[in-house]
């Protein structure tokens, strides 16, 4: 029997932690941290946390880096575990390592990882990927017209291997490429838009 079959919905929420990577400095956005970009009257980091909670994640860890103190002061992140990444300038890989390390010993059996600069991906898509959790060996990813994207679900059995290969801006990409046959793809193209807020031109997506 898998963990998912044996547990209630609330218990699965405890086993699958939300992990939000929100440390980037927005280099191509004139140095504006993405976490603080306004969308519908609130910082992007708040939207992403709300989506993870709507997806059923009882525990949410948020990795901060650029202007972390401003993010703490301006964003409503009550109930979240805030993880400082002093090496955020080294890229997303360092934030993923810091986030996974922060989950060690919490009882979480998997991490649902999302990026702060993808406001088009909401709770419905995140819930679909979270539902792919079976046990600590699970690997799952949202797909858009069959193309793998975010969020991704990383079972705890994979965390050490991911941390060992997460460098620069690659995140878990190298590890997932090596384990592609094990990844459950969850189609989300009907409920989410996977654009990134990377450049000034992308700001058109913010409301």
Coordinates of C-alpha atoms in Angstrom, one line a residue:
X1 CA 0.0 0.0 0.0
X2 CA 1.3 3.5 -0.8
X3 CA 1.3 6.4 1.6
X4 CA -1.3 8.1 -0.5
X5 CA -3.7 5.2 -0.2
X6 CA -3.3 5.0 3.5
X7 CA -3.6 8.7 4.4
X8 CA -6.4 11.2 4.5
X9 CA -6.3 14.3 2.4
X10 CA -5.1 16.4 5.4
X11 CA -2.3 13.9 6.2
X12 CA -1.1 14.1 2.6
X13 CA -1.0 17.8 3.0
X14 CA 1.4 17.3 5.9
X15 CA 3.6 14.9 4.0
X16 CA 3.9 17.1 0.9
X17 CA 5.4 20.5 1.8
X18 CA 5.2 23.5 -0.4
X19 CA 8.6 24.9 -1.4
X20 CA 8.6 28.4 -3.0
X21 CA 11.8 29.7 -4.6
X22 CA 11.7 33.4 -4.2
X23 CA 15.3 34.6 -3.8
X24 CA 16.0 36.0 -7.3
X25 CA 17.2 39.6 -7.7
X26 CA 15.5 40.3 -11.0
X27 CA 18.7 41.2 -12.9
X28 CA 16.9 41.6 -16.2
X29 CA 14.3 43.6 -14.5
X30 CA 16.6 46.4 -13.4
X31 CA 17.4 44.7 -10.1
X32 CA 13.8 44.5 -8.9
X33 CA 13.4 41.3 -6.8
X34 CA 10.7 39.2 -8.4
X35 CA 9.1 38.4 -5.0
X36 CA 8.1 42.1 -4.6
X37 CA 6.6 42.6 -8.0
X38 CA 3.0 43.7 -7.7
X39 CA 0.2 41.5 -9.1
X40 CA -3.4 42.2 -8.3
X41 CA -2.4 44.5 -5.5
X42 CA -0.1 42.1 -3.7
X43 CA 3.6 41.0 -4.0
X44 CA 4.1 37.9 -6.2
X45 CA 5.4 36.0 -3.2
X46 CA 2.0 36.3 -1.6
X47 CA 0.2 35.0 -4.6
X48 CA 2.5 31.9 -4.8
X49 CA 2.1 31.1 -1.1
X50 CA -1.7 31.4 -1.5
X51 CA -1.6 29.0 -4.4
X52 CA 0.4 26.4 -2.5
X53 CA -2.0 26.6 0.4
X54 CA -5.0 26.4 -2.0
X55 CA -3.3 23.3 -3.4
X56 CA -3.4 21.7 0.1
X57 CA 0.1 22.2 1.4
X58 CA -0.1 22.7 5.1
X59 CA 3.6 23.5 5.4
X60 CA 5.1 26.1 3.1
X61 CA 8.8 27.0 3.1
X62 CA 9.8 30.2 1.3
X63 CA 13.4 30.7 0.2
X64 CA 14.4 34.4 0.3
X65 CA 17.5 36.1 -1.0
X66 CA 17.6 39.5 -2.7
X67 CA 16.3 42.2 -0.4
X68 CA 15.0 39.5 2.0
X69 CA 14.3 42.0 4.8
X70 CA 12.1 44.1 2.4
X71 CA 10.2 41.0 1.5
X72 CA 9.7 40.1 5.1
X73 CA 8.4 43.6 5.8
X74 CA 6.1 44.0 2.8
X75 CA 4.7 40.6 2.2
X76 CA 2.1 38.8 4.4
X77 CA 3.9 35.4 4.9
X78 CA 2.4 34.5 8.3
X79 CA 2.7 30.8 9.0
X80 CA 5.4 30.2 6.4
X81 CA 8.9 29.0 7.3
X82 CA 11.2 31.7 5.8
X83 CA 14.6 30.4 4.7
X84 CA 17.4 32.8 4.0
X85 CA 19.8 31.9 1.1
X86 CA 22.9 34.0 1.5
X87 CA 24.2 32.5 -1.8
X88 CA 21.2 33.5 -3.9
X89 CA 23.4 35.3 -6.4
X90 CA 24.8 31.9 -7.4
X91 CA 21.4 31.0 -9.0
X92 CA 18.3 29.0 -8.4
X93 CA 20.3 25.8 -7.6
X94 CA 21.5 27.3 -4.4
X95 CA 17.9 28.2 -3.4
X96 CA 16.7 24.7 -4.1
X97 CA 19.5 23.3 -2.0
X98 CA 18.7 25.6 0.9
X99 CA 15.0 24.9 0.6
X100 CA 15.4 21.1 0.6
X101 CA 17.8 21.3 3.5
X102 CA 15.3 23.3 5.5
X103 CA 12.7 20.5 5.0
X104 CA 15.1 17.8 6.5
X105 CA 13.7 16.5 9.7
X106 CA 10.3 18.1 9.4
X107 CA 8.5 14.9 8.5
X108 CA 7.8 16.0 4.9
X109 CA 8.1 13.2 2.5
X110 CA 8.0 15.3 -0.7
X111 CA 8.4 18.9 -1.7
X112 CA 6.1 20.6 -4.2
X113 CA 8.5 23.2 -5.7
X114 CA 7.2 26.3 -7.5
X115 CA 8.8 29.5 -8.7
X116 CA 7.7 33.0 -7.5
X117 CA 7.8 34.4 -11.1
X118 CA 5.0 32.2 -12.5
X119 CA 1.7 33.8 -11.4
X120 CA -0.1 32.1 -14.2
X121 CA 0.2 28.8 -12.4
X122 CA -2.3 28.7 -9.6
X123 CA -3.6 26.4 -6.9
X124 CA -5.5 24.2 -9.3
X125 CA -2.4 23.1 -11.3
X126 CA -0.4 22.8 -8.1
X127 CA -3.1 20.5 -6.6
X128 CA -2.9 18.2 -9.6
X129 CA 0.8 17.8 -9.3
X130 CA 0.6 17.3 -5.5
X131 CA -2.0 14.6 -6.0
X132 CA 0.7 12.6 -7.9
X133 CA 2.4 12.0 -4.5
X134 CA 2.6 8.3 -3.6
X135 CA 5.6 8.0 -1.3
X136 CA 9.1 9.4 -0.8
X137 CA 10.3 8.0 -4.1
X138 CA 7.7 10.0 -6.1
X139 CA 8.8 12.3 -8.9
X140 CA 6.1 14.3 -10.8
X141 CA 5.9 17.4 -12.9
X142 CA 3.3 19.7 -14.5
X143 CA 3.2 19.4 -18.2
X144 CA 1.9 21.9 -20.8
X145 CA 0.9 20.3 -24.1
X146 CA 3.2 17.4 -23.0
X147 CA 6.2 19.6 -22.3
X148 CA 7.5 19.3 -18.7
X149 CA 7.4 22.5 -16.6
X150 CA 6.6 23.7 -13.1
X151 CA 5.6 22.9 -10.4
X152 CA 7.5 19.8 -9.7
X153 CA 7.1 17.2 -6.9
X154 CA 10.3 15.8 -5.5
X155 CA 10.1 12.9 -3.1
X156 CA 12.5 13.0 -0.2
X157 CA 14.4 9.9 -1.5
X158 CA 15.6 12.2 -4.3
X159 CA 16.6 15.3 -2.3
X160 CA 20.3 14.3 -1.7
X161 CA 20.8 13.5 -5.4
X162 CA 19.1 16.7 -6.4
X163 CA 21.1 18.9 -4.0
X164 CA 24.3 17.3 -5.3
X165 CA 23.6 18.4 -8.9
X166 CA 21.7 21.7 -8.3
X167 CA 24.2 24.3 -9.5
X168 CA 23.8 27.7 -11.2
X169 CA 20.3 28.2 -12.6
X170 CA 19.7 24.6 -13.4
X171 CA 17.8 23.7 -10.3
X172 CA 16.7 20.1 -10.5
X173 CA 17.0 20.0 -14.3
X174 CA 20.1 17.7 -14.5
X175 CA 18.7 15.3 -12.0
X176 CA 15.3 15.1 -13.6
X177 CA 16.9 14.6 -17.0
X178 CA 18.7 11.5 -15.6
X179 CA 15.5 10.2 -14.0
X180 CA 13.1 11.1 -16.8
X181 CA 11.6 7.7 -17.0
X182 CA 10.4 7.9 -13.4
X183 CA 8.6 11.3 -13.7
X184 CA 4.9 11.3 -13.7
X185 CA 3.7 14.0 -16.1
X186 CA 0.5 15.8 -15.0
X187 CA -1.1 17.8 -17.8
X188 CA -2.0 21.3 -16.6
X189 CA -2.3 23.3 -19.8
X190 CA -6.0 23.6 -19.4
X191 CA -5.8 25.3 -16.0
X192 CA -2.5 27.3 -16.0
X193 CA -0.3 29.4 -18.1
X194 CA 3.4 28.7 -17.5
X195 CA 5.0 32.1 -18.5
X196 CA 7.9 33.5 -16.5
X197 CA 8.4 37.1 -15.4
X198 CA 12.0 37.5 -16.6
X199 CA 12.2 40.8 -18.6
X200 CA 10.6 44.1 -18.8
X201 CA 8.5 42.8 -21.7
X202 CA 7.1 40.1 -19.4
X203 CA 5.6 42.7 -17.1
X204 CA 2.6 42.8 -19.4
X205 CA 1.4 39.6 -17.6
X206 CA 1.0 41.4 -14.3
X207 CA -2.3 42.9 -13.4

